[in-house]
């Protein structure tokens, strides 16, 4: 009987070891898959803004004496917009790397959120070059305790998604409001919308809705949004209707570590 017990214990230990080994192999496969997808994203998505920078710079260099000031400024704006886009992609890659390694830091500081968002909106107006009407409706002027890098990633990815999936000449609406213990950030577009069956997995890495697969991207933006919101102790929700648009609502506490007190 003692031998049977020992044998049973040994079998349980072997099963635990096999399970641990299987989990380790699975995690390693996921890491390799993530790295290969990130490399594919770099080689694919970096190409267009780099091409825009090179072509605009060549045009200015070779034909500046024939250009009107307005046309020259147009090409310079294109260069500036492409640089901002590349910096956004690099920031996304750095954040995904931090998420993958488990070393994503959260460093709260006092942020003038109105001025902060207004600056990001101005950047997107430059990048978009009049393709959409980007409206920022602010109802407050408030300072919150937040990680400025993560907050920027959160806002940038929501606005860039809104622009990406909305037809030109439509309106992108950004609204900032204040409640007693938290701020409310709304980003709304008039784009393709999200099918109901895709909503449950919307914030999963690399998940893309069926109607979004014709657009460029790797499906990491909303994962970054969710991670940023979670680290701030906030919430993010989405309402969407296919063919009519999408609305994201982010609630962030004014003070880090405080809980959201949402009244109904």
PDB file of C-alpha atoms in Angstrom:
ATOM      1  CA  UNK A   1       0.000   0.000   0.000  1.00  0.00           C
ATOM      2  CA  UNK A   2       2.884   2.354   0.842  1.00  0.00           C
ATOM      3  CA  UNK A   3       4.435   1.693  -2.545  1.00  0.00           C
ATOM      4  CA  UNK A   4       1.123   2.458  -4.262  1.00  0.00           C
ATOM      5  CA  UNK A   5       0.910   5.753  -2.407  1.00  0.00           C
ATOM      6  CA  UNK A   6       4.498   6.633  -3.353  1.00  0.00           C
ATOM      7  CA  UNK A   7       3.806   5.685  -6.963  1.00  0.00           C
ATOM      8  CA  UNK A   8       0.683   7.851  -6.943  1.00  0.00           C
ATOM      9  CA  UNK A   9       2.632  10.802  -5.552  1.00  0.00           C
ATOM     10  CA  UNK A  10       5.351  10.329  -8.165  1.00  0.00           C
ATOM     11  CA  UNK A  11       2.758  10.241 -10.950  1.00  0.00           C
ATOM     12  CA  UNK A  12       1.157  13.448  -9.648  1.00  0.00           C
ATOM     13  CA  UNK A  13       4.562  15.121  -9.531  1.00  0.00           C
ATOM     14  CA  UNK A  14       5.325  13.970 -13.071  1.00  0.00           C
ATOM     15  CA  UNK A  15       1.964  15.284 -14.271  1.00  0.00           C
ATOM     16  CA  UNK A  16       2.637  18.644 -12.611  1.00  0.00           C
ATOM     17  CA  UNK A  17       6.069  18.808 -14.245  1.00  0.00           C
ATOM     18  CA  UNK A  18       4.585  17.957 -17.639  1.00  0.00           C
ATOM     19  CA  UNK A  19       1.914  20.627 -17.173  1.00  0.00           C
ATOM     20  CA  UNK A  20       4.542  23.222 -16.242  1.00  0.00           C
ATOM     21  CA  UNK A  21       6.649  22.237 -19.242  1.00  0.00           C
ATOM     22  CA  UNK A  22       3.634  22.416 -21.543  1.00  0.00           C
ATOM     23  CA  UNK A  23       2.710  25.866 -20.215  1.00  0.00           C
ATOM     24  CA  UNK A  24       6.295  27.076 -20.650  1.00  0.00           C
ATOM     25  CA  UNK A  25       6.394  25.826 -24.245  1.00  0.00           C
ATOM     26  CA  UNK A  26       3.032  27.462 -24.947  1.00  0.00           C
ATOM     27  CA  UNK A  27       4.230  30.794 -23.540  1.00  0.00           C
ATOM     28  CA  UNK A  28       7.404  30.569 -25.604  1.00  0.00           C
ATOM     29  CA  UNK A  29       5.371  29.908 -28.770  1.00  0.00           C
ATOM     30  CA  UNK A  30       3.200  32.936 -27.985  1.00  0.00           C
ATOM     31  CA  UNK A  31       6.294  35.111 -27.488  1.00  0.00           C
ATOM     32  CA  UNK A  32       7.750  33.994 -30.801  1.00  0.00           C
ATOM     33  CA  UNK A  33       4.428  34.588 -32.536  1.00  0.00           C
ATOM     34  CA  UNK A  34       4.196  38.071 -31.030  1.00  0.00           C
ATOM     35  CA  UNK A  35       7.738  38.919 -32.127  1.00  0.00           C
ATOM     36  CA  UNK A  36       7.158  37.653 -35.668  1.00  0.00           C
ATOM     37  CA  UNK A  37       3.945  39.660 -35.952  1.00  0.00           C
ATOM     38  CA  UNK A  38       5.635  42.781 -34.627  1.00  0.00           C
ATOM     39  CA  UNK A  39       8.425  42.387 -37.170  1.00  0.00           C
ATOM     40  CA  UNK A  40       5.825  41.994 -39.923  1.00  0.00           C
ATOM     41  CA  UNK A  41       4.069  45.133 -38.696  1.00  0.00           C
ATOM     42  CA  UNK A  42       7.294  47.136 -38.692  1.00  0.00           C
ATOM     43  CA  UNK A  43       8.215  46.116 -42.225  1.00  0.00           C
ATOM     44  CA  UNK A  44       4.680  46.689 -43.536  1.00  0.00           C
ATOM     45  CA  UNK A  45       3.267  49.701 -41.699  1.00  0.00           C
ATOM     46  CA  UNK A  46       6.476  51.745 -41.595  1.00  0.00           C
ATOM     47  CA  UNK A  47       6.761  51.692 -45.372  1.00  0.00           C
ATOM     48  CA  UNK A  48       4.023  54.216 -46.221  1.00  0.00           C
ATOM     49  CA  UNK A  49       5.032  57.076 -43.895  1.00  0.00           C
ATOM     50  CA  UNK A  50       8.688  56.612 -44.808  1.00  0.00           C
ATOM     51  CA  UNK A  51       7.778  56.752 -48.498  1.00  0.00           C
ATOM     52  CA  UNK A  52       5.739  59.916 -47.899  1.00  0.00           C
ATOM     53  CA  UNK A  53       8.688  61.562 -46.131  1.00  0.00           C
ATOM     54  CA  UNK A  54      11.128  60.650 -48.899  1.00  0.00           C
ATOM     55  CA  UNK A  55       8.862  61.705 -51.767  1.00  0.00           C
ATOM     56  CA  UNK A  56       7.914  65.013 -50.122  1.00  0.00           C
ATOM     57  CA  UNK A  57      11.541  65.805 -49.302  1.00  0.00           C
ATOM     58  CA  UNK A  58      12.590  65.023 -52.905  1.00  0.00           C
ATOM     59  CA  UNK A  59       9.870  67.257 -54.313  1.00  0.00           C
ATOM     60  CA  UNK A  60      10.898  70.155 -52.094  1.00  0.00           C
ATOM     61  CA  UNK A  61      14.565  69.634 -52.936  1.00  0.00           C
ATOM     62  CA  UNK A  62      14.084  69.417 -56.704  1.00  0.00           C
ATOM     63  CA  UNK A  63      11.193  71.808 -57.313  1.00  0.00           C
ATOM     64  CA  UNK A  64      11.227  74.309 -54.456  1.00  0.00           C
ATOM     65  CA  UNK A  65      11.918  77.228 -56.802  1.00  0.00           C
ATOM     66  CA  UNK A  66       8.690  76.452 -58.711  1.00  0.00           C
ATOM     67  CA  UNK A  67       6.477  75.913 -55.662  1.00  0.00           C
ATOM     68  CA  UNK A  68       4.107  78.379 -54.104  1.00  0.00           C
ATOM     69  CA  UNK A  69       4.517  78.874 -50.339  1.00  0.00           C
ATOM     70  CA  UNK A  70       1.201  77.065 -49.805  1.00  0.00           C
ATOM     71  CA  UNK A  71       2.340  73.996 -51.763  1.00  0.00           C
ATOM     72  CA  UNK A  72       5.675  73.937 -49.934  1.00  0.00           C
ATOM     73  CA  UNK A  73       3.894  74.076 -46.578  1.00  0.00           C
ATOM     74  CA  UNK A  74       1.642  71.241 -47.739  1.00  0.00           C
ATOM     75  CA  UNK A  75       4.639  68.971 -48.327  1.00  0.00           C
ATOM     76  CA  UNK A  76       6.240  70.036 -45.038  1.00  0.00           C
ATOM     77  CA  UNK A  77       2.995  69.214 -43.230  1.00  0.00           C
ATOM     78  CA  UNK A  78       3.015  65.802 -44.888  1.00  0.00           C
ATOM     79  CA  UNK A  79       6.541  65.193 -43.607  1.00  0.00           C
ATOM     80  CA  UNK A  80       5.622  66.335 -40.094  1.00  0.00           C
ATOM     81  CA  UNK A  81       2.493  64.194 -40.093  1.00  0.00           C
ATOM     82  CA  UNK A  82       4.407  61.113 -41.239  1.00  0.00           C
ATOM     83  CA  UNK A  83       7.039  61.634 -38.541  1.00  0.00           C
ATOM     84  CA  UNK A  84       4.307  61.848 -35.873  1.00  0.00           C
ATOM     85  CA  UNK A  85       2.800  58.640 -37.263  1.00  0.00           C
ATOM     86  CA  UNK A  86       6.134  56.814 -37.097  1.00  0.00           C
ATOM     87  CA  UNK A  87       6.688  58.000 -33.527  1.00  0.00           C
ATOM     88  CA  UNK A  88       3.237  56.706 -32.594  1.00  0.00           C
ATOM     89  CA  UNK A  89       4.065  53.279 -34.068  1.00  0.00           C
ATOM     90  CA  UNK A  90       7.348  53.158 -32.164  1.00  0.00           C
ATOM     91  CA  UNK A  91       5.577  54.091 -28.927  1.00  0.00           C
ATOM     92  CA  UNK A  92       3.052  51.301 -29.556  1.00  0.00           C
ATOM     93  CA  UNK A  93       5.844  48.799 -30.144  1.00  0.00           C
ATOM     94  CA  UNK A  94       7.629  49.841 -26.957  1.00  0.00           C
ATOM     95  CA  UNK A  95       4.439  49.476 -24.952  1.00  0.00           C
ATOM     96  CA  UNK A  96       3.643  46.053 -26.416  1.00  0.00           C
ATOM     97  CA  UNK A  97       7.196  44.957 -25.585  1.00  0.00           C
ATOM     98  CA  UNK A  98       6.650  46.133 -22.013  1.00  0.00           C
ATOM     99  CA  UNK A  99       3.343  44.280 -21.801  1.00  0.00           C
ATOM    100  CA  UNK A 100       4.926  41.103 -23.166  1.00  0.00           C
ATOM    101  CA  UNK A 101       7.807  41.210 -20.672  1.00  0.00           C
ATOM    102  CA  UNK A 102       5.598  42.158 -17.730  1.00  0.00           C
ATOM    103  CA  UNK A 103       7.701  45.270 -17.108  1.00  0.00           C
ATOM    104  CA  UNK A 104       5.238  47.955 -18.069  1.00  0.00           C
ATOM    105  CA  UNK A 105       5.802  50.813 -15.638  1.00  0.00           C
ATOM    106  CA  UNK A 106       3.187  53.190 -14.267  1.00  0.00           C
ATOM    107  CA  UNK A 107       4.511  56.605 -13.214  1.00  0.00           C
ATOM    108  CA  UNK A 108       1.700  58.973 -12.194  1.00  0.00           C
ATOM    109  CA  UNK A 109       2.147  62.742 -12.290  1.00  0.00           C
ATOM    110  CA  UNK A 110      -0.083  65.803 -12.415  1.00  0.00           C
ATOM    111  CA  UNK A 111      -1.448  66.237 -15.967  1.00  0.00           C
ATOM    112  CA  UNK A 112      -3.423  69.201 -17.290  1.00  0.00           C
ATOM    113  CA  UNK A 113      -5.705  66.902 -19.239  1.00  0.00           C
ATOM    114  CA  UNK A 114      -7.419  69.613 -21.303  1.00  0.00           C
ATOM    115  CA  UNK A 115      -4.156  71.013 -22.635  1.00  0.00           C
ATOM    116  CA  UNK A 116      -2.768  67.490 -23.005  1.00  0.00           C
ATOM    117  CA  UNK A 117      -5.633  66.272 -25.211  1.00  0.00           C
ATOM    118  CA  UNK A 118      -5.767  69.542 -27.158  1.00  0.00           C
ATOM    119  CA  UNK A 119      -2.127  69.076 -28.185  1.00  0.00           C
ATOM    120  CA  UNK A 120      -2.784  65.516 -29.385  1.00  0.00           C
ATOM    121  CA  UNK A 121      -5.837  66.654 -31.369  1.00  0.00           C
ATOM    122  CA  UNK A 122      -3.708  69.328 -33.085  1.00  0.00           C
ATOM    123  CA  UNK A 123      -1.194  66.617 -34.052  1.00  0.00           C
ATOM    124  CA  UNK A 124      -3.934  64.524 -35.641  1.00  0.00           C
ATOM    125  CA  UNK A 125      -5.303  67.482 -37.580  1.00  0.00           C
ATOM    126  CA  UNK A 126      -1.808  67.826 -39.010  1.00  0.00           C
ATOM    127  CA  UNK A 127      -1.526  64.111 -39.787  1.00  0.00           C
ATOM    128  CA  UNK A 128      -5.029  63.864 -41.263  1.00  0.00           C
ATOM    129  CA  UNK A 129      -4.562  66.969 -43.467  1.00  0.00           C
ATOM    130  CA  UNK A 130      -8.239  67.866 -43.553  1.00  0.00           C
ATOM    131  CA  UNK A 131      -9.504  64.385 -44.332  1.00  0.00           C
ATOM    132  CA  UNK A 132     -11.960  64.541 -41.430  1.00  0.00           C
ATOM    133  CA  UNK A 133     -13.475  67.215 -39.256  1.00  0.00           C
ATOM    134  CA  UNK A 134     -11.858  66.575 -35.877  1.00  0.00           C
ATOM    135  CA  UNK A 135     -13.897  68.300 -33.175  1.00  0.00           C
ATOM    136  CA  UNK A 136     -12.746  68.601 -29.567  1.00  0.00           C
ATOM    137  CA  UNK A 137     -15.500  69.547 -27.138  1.00  0.00           C
ATOM    138  CA  UNK A 138     -14.148  70.369 -23.708  1.00  0.00           C
ATOM    139  CA  UNK A 139     -16.401  71.094 -20.772  1.00  0.00           C
ATOM    140  CA  UNK A 140     -13.747  71.226 -18.062  1.00  0.00           C
ATOM    141  CA  UNK A 141     -10.253  72.419 -17.265  1.00  0.00           C
ATOM    142  CA  UNK A 142      -8.983  69.854 -14.780  1.00  0.00           C
ATOM    143  CA  UNK A 143      -5.697  68.365 -13.604  1.00  0.00           C
ATOM    144  CA  UNK A 144      -5.585  64.623 -12.920  1.00  0.00           C
ATOM    145  CA  UNK A 145      -2.990  62.221 -11.570  1.00  0.00           C
ATOM    146  CA  UNK A 146      -1.960  60.044 -14.520  1.00  0.00           C
ATOM    147  CA  UNK A 147       0.954  58.504 -16.381  1.00  0.00           C
ATOM    148  CA  UNK A 148       1.419  60.899 -19.283  1.00  0.00           C
ATOM    149  CA  UNK A 149       3.020  58.281 -21.564  1.00  0.00           C
ATOM    150  CA  UNK A 150       0.230  55.761 -21.036  1.00  0.00           C
ATOM    151  CA  UNK A 151      -2.421  58.462 -21.244  1.00  0.00           C
ATOM    152  CA  UNK A 152      -1.007  59.578 -24.566  1.00  0.00           C
ATOM    153  CA  UNK A 153      -1.042  56.008 -25.912  1.00  0.00           C
ATOM    154  CA  UNK A 154      -4.641  55.628 -24.811  1.00  0.00           C
ATOM    155  CA  UNK A 155      -5.833  58.814 -26.531  1.00  0.00           C
ATOM    156  CA  UNK A 156      -3.684  58.418 -29.638  1.00  0.00           C
ATOM    157  CA  UNK A 157      -4.918  54.913 -30.362  1.00  0.00           C
ATOM    158  CA  UNK A 158      -8.577  55.815 -29.919  1.00  0.00           C
ATOM    159  CA  UNK A 159      -8.324  58.827 -32.236  1.00  0.00           C
ATOM    160  CA  UNK A 160      -6.193  57.043 -34.838  1.00  0.00           C
ATOM    161  CA  UNK A 161      -8.700  54.163 -34.953  1.00  0.00           C
ATOM    162  CA  UNK A 162     -11.557  56.629 -35.366  1.00  0.00           C
ATOM    163  CA  UNK A 163      -9.788  58.265 -38.309  1.00  0.00           C
ATOM    164  CA  UNK A 164      -8.761  54.944 -39.860  1.00  0.00           C
ATOM    165  CA  UNK A 165     -12.224  53.411 -39.914  1.00  0.00           C
ATOM    166  CA  UNK A 166     -14.249  56.502 -40.804  1.00  0.00           C
ATOM    167  CA  UNK A 167     -14.823  57.755 -44.381  1.00  0.00           C
ATOM    168  CA  UNK A 168     -13.265  61.075 -45.329  1.00  0.00           C
ATOM    169  CA  UNK A 169     -15.329  64.237 -44.798  1.00  0.00           C
ATOM    170  CA  UNK A 170     -17.019  62.726 -41.735  1.00  0.00           C
ATOM    171  CA  UNK A 171     -16.697  64.022 -38.170  1.00  0.00           C
ATOM    172  CA  UNK A 172     -14.478  62.641 -35.416  1.00  0.00           C
ATOM    173  CA  UNK A 173     -15.816  63.883 -32.081  1.00  0.00           C
ATOM    174  CA  UNK A 174     -13.733  63.984 -28.924  1.00  0.00           C
ATOM    175  CA  UNK A 175     -15.382  65.147 -25.714  1.00  0.00           C
ATOM    176  CA  UNK A 176     -13.913  65.684 -22.239  1.00  0.00           C
ATOM    177  CA  UNK A 177     -16.214  65.984 -19.231  1.00  0.00           C
ATOM    178  CA  UNK A 178     -15.742  65.985 -15.457  1.00  0.00           C
ATOM    179  CA  UNK A 179     -17.516  64.165 -12.644  1.00  0.00           C
ATOM    180  CA  UNK A 180     -16.811  64.494  -8.899  1.00  0.00           C
ATOM    181  CA  UNK A 181     -14.189  61.711  -8.739  1.00  0.00           C
ATOM    182  CA  UNK A 182     -13.324  61.022 -12.368  1.00  0.00           C
ATOM    183  CA  UNK A 183     -13.075  62.406 -15.876  1.00  0.00           C
ATOM    184  CA  UNK A 184     -14.956  61.089 -18.892  1.00  0.00           C
ATOM    185  CA  UNK A 185     -13.335  60.945 -22.317  1.00  0.00           C
ATOM    186  CA  UNK A 186     -15.484  60.165 -25.345  1.00  0.00           C
ATOM    187  CA  UNK A 187     -14.168  59.414 -28.846  1.00  0.00           C
ATOM    188  CA  UNK A 188     -16.857  58.971 -31.490  1.00  0.00           C
ATOM    189  CA  UNK A 189     -16.706  58.382 -35.229  1.00  0.00           C
ATOM    190  CA  UNK A 190     -19.092  57.867 -38.142  1.00  0.00           C
ATOM    191  CA  UNK A 191     -17.223  54.890 -39.520  1.00  0.00           C
ATOM    192  CA  UNK A 192     -17.806  51.268 -40.431  1.00  0.00           C
ATOM    193  CA  UNK A 193     -18.808  50.183 -36.934  1.00  0.00           C
ATOM    194  CA  UNK A 194     -18.053  46.921 -35.133  1.00  0.00           C
ATOM    195  CA  UNK A 195     -20.122  43.735 -35.631  1.00  0.00           C
ATOM    196  CA  UNK A 196     -21.783  42.562 -32.381  1.00  0.00           C
ATOM    197  CA  UNK A 197     -20.008  39.191 -32.508  1.00  0.00           C
ATOM    198  CA  UNK A 198     -16.613  40.939 -32.392  1.00  0.00           C
ATOM    199  CA  UNK A 199     -17.313  43.106 -29.343  1.00  0.00           C
ATOM    200  CA  UNK A 200     -16.476  40.462 -26.668  1.00  0.00           C
ATOM    201  CA  UNK A 201     -12.931  40.001 -28.043  1.00  0.00           C
ATOM    202  CA  UNK A 202     -12.338  43.594 -29.078  1.00  0.00           C
ATOM    203  CA  UNK A 203      -9.479  44.254 -26.633  1.00  0.00           C
ATOM    204  CA  UNK A 204      -7.642  40.971 -27.242  1.00  0.00           C
ATOM    205  CA  UNK A 205      -4.191  41.230 -28.926  1.00  0.00           C
ATOM    206  CA  UNK A 206      -4.278  40.915 -32.729  1.00  0.00           C
ATOM    207  CA  UNK A 207      -8.060  40.586 -32.802  1.00  0.00           C
ATOM    208  CA  UNK A 208      -9.600  42.402 -35.766  1.00  0.00           C
ATOM    209  CA  UNK A 209     -13.268  42.623 -36.623  1.00  0.00           C
ATOM    210  CA  UNK A 210     -14.293  40.915 -39.853  1.00  0.00           C
ATOM    211  CA  UNK A 211     -15.175  44.216 -41.532  1.00  0.00           C
ATOM    212  CA  UNK A 212     -11.813  45.758 -40.508  1.00  0.00           C
ATOM    213  CA  UNK A 213      -9.489  43.231 -42.128  1.00  0.00           C
ATOM    214  CA  UNK A 214      -9.218  45.293 -45.307  1.00  0.00           C
ATOM    215  CA  UNK A 215      -7.600  48.120 -43.317  1.00  0.00           C
ATOM    216  CA  UNK A 216      -3.944  48.323 -42.353  1.00  0.00           C
ATOM    217  CA  UNK A 217      -2.998  47.407 -38.812  1.00  0.00           C
ATOM    218  CA  UNK A 218      -2.215  44.478 -36.545  1.00  0.00           C
ATOM    219  CA  UNK A 219      -5.002  44.777 -33.983  1.00  0.00           C
ATOM    220  CA  UNK A 220      -2.873  46.037 -31.082  1.00  0.00           C
ATOM    221  CA  UNK A 221      -4.282  49.532 -30.601  1.00  0.00           C
ATOM    222  CA  UNK A 222      -7.271  48.612 -28.451  1.00  0.00           C
ATOM    223  CA  UNK A 223      -5.175  46.167 -26.416  1.00  0.00           C
ATOM    224  CA  UNK A 224      -2.920  49.105 -25.578  1.00  0.00           C
ATOM    225  CA  UNK A 225      -5.967  51.229 -24.739  1.00  0.00           C
ATOM    226  CA  UNK A 226      -7.321  48.594 -22.336  1.00  0.00           C
ATOM    227  CA  UNK A 227      -3.963  48.077 -20.654  1.00  0.00           C
ATOM    228  CA  UNK A 228      -3.510  51.835 -20.184  1.00  0.00           C
ATOM    229  CA  UNK A 229      -7.005  52.241 -18.755  1.00  0.00           C
ATOM    230  CA  UNK A 230      -6.531  49.298 -16.374  1.00  0.00           C
ATOM    231  CA  UNK A 231      -3.242  50.661 -15.044  1.00  0.00           C
ATOM    232  CA  UNK A 232      -4.992  53.957 -14.310  1.00  0.00           C
ATOM    233  CA  UNK A 233      -7.760  52.120 -12.446  1.00  0.00           C
ATOM    234  CA  UNK A 234     -10.380  53.232 -14.962  1.00  0.00           C
ATOM    235  CA  UNK A 235     -12.899  51.650 -17.290  1.00  0.00           C
ATOM    236  CA  UNK A 236     -13.473  51.632 -21.043  1.00  0.00           C
ATOM    237  CA  UNK A 237     -16.731  50.812 -22.794  1.00  0.00           C
ATOM    238  CA  UNK A 238     -17.838  50.757 -26.413  1.00  0.00           C
ATOM    239  CA  UNK A 239     -21.074  51.249 -28.310  1.00  0.00           C
ATOM    240  CA  UNK A 240     -21.180  50.534 -32.012  1.00  0.00           C
ATOM    241  CA  UNK A 241     -23.516  49.986 -34.927  1.00  0.00           C
ATOM    242  CA  UNK A 242     -22.297  48.571 -38.205  1.00  0.00           C
ATOM    243  CA  UNK A 243     -22.389  51.197 -40.932  1.00  0.00           C
ATOM    244  CA  UNK A 244     -23.064  54.074 -38.539  1.00  0.00           C
ATOM    245  CA  UNK A 245     -20.043  54.412 -36.282  1.00  0.00           C
ATOM    246  CA  UNK A 246     -18.476  53.674 -32.930  1.00  0.00           C
ATOM    247  CA  UNK A 247     -18.273  55.431 -29.582  1.00  0.00           C
ATOM    248  CA  UNK A 248     -15.643  54.696 -26.931  1.00  0.00           C
ATOM    249  CA  UNK A 249     -16.089  56.054 -23.410  1.00  0.00           C
ATOM    250  CA  UNK A 250     -13.158  56.061 -20.996  1.00  0.00           C
ATOM    251  CA  UNK A 251     -13.539  56.870 -17.299  1.00  0.00           C
ATOM    252  CA  UNK A 252     -10.366  57.700 -15.369  1.00  0.00           C
ATOM    253  CA  UNK A 253     -10.119  58.568 -11.655  1.00  0.00           C
ATOM    254  CA  UNK A 254      -8.766  62.026 -10.896  1.00  0.00           C
ATOM    255  CA  UNK A 255      -6.463  60.645  -8.223  1.00  0.00           C
ATOM    256  CA  UNK A 256      -4.398  57.501  -8.713  1.00  0.00           C
ATOM    257  CA  UNK A 257      -5.501  54.714  -6.394  1.00  0.00           C
ATOM    258  CA  UNK A 258      -9.009  56.067  -5.859  1.00  0.00           C
ATOM    259  CA  UNK A 259     -12.039  54.079  -6.975  1.00  0.00           C
ATOM    260  CA  UNK A 260     -14.553  55.249  -9.541  1.00  0.00           C
ATOM    261  CA  UNK A 261     -17.734  56.431  -7.874  1.00  0.00           C
ATOM    262  CA  UNK A 262     -20.241  56.330 -10.702  1.00  0.00           C
ATOM    263  CA  UNK A 263     -23.713  57.568  -9.929  1.00  0.00           C
ATOM    264  CA  UNK A 264     -26.866  56.574 -11.812  1.00  0.00           C
TER     265      UNK A 264
END
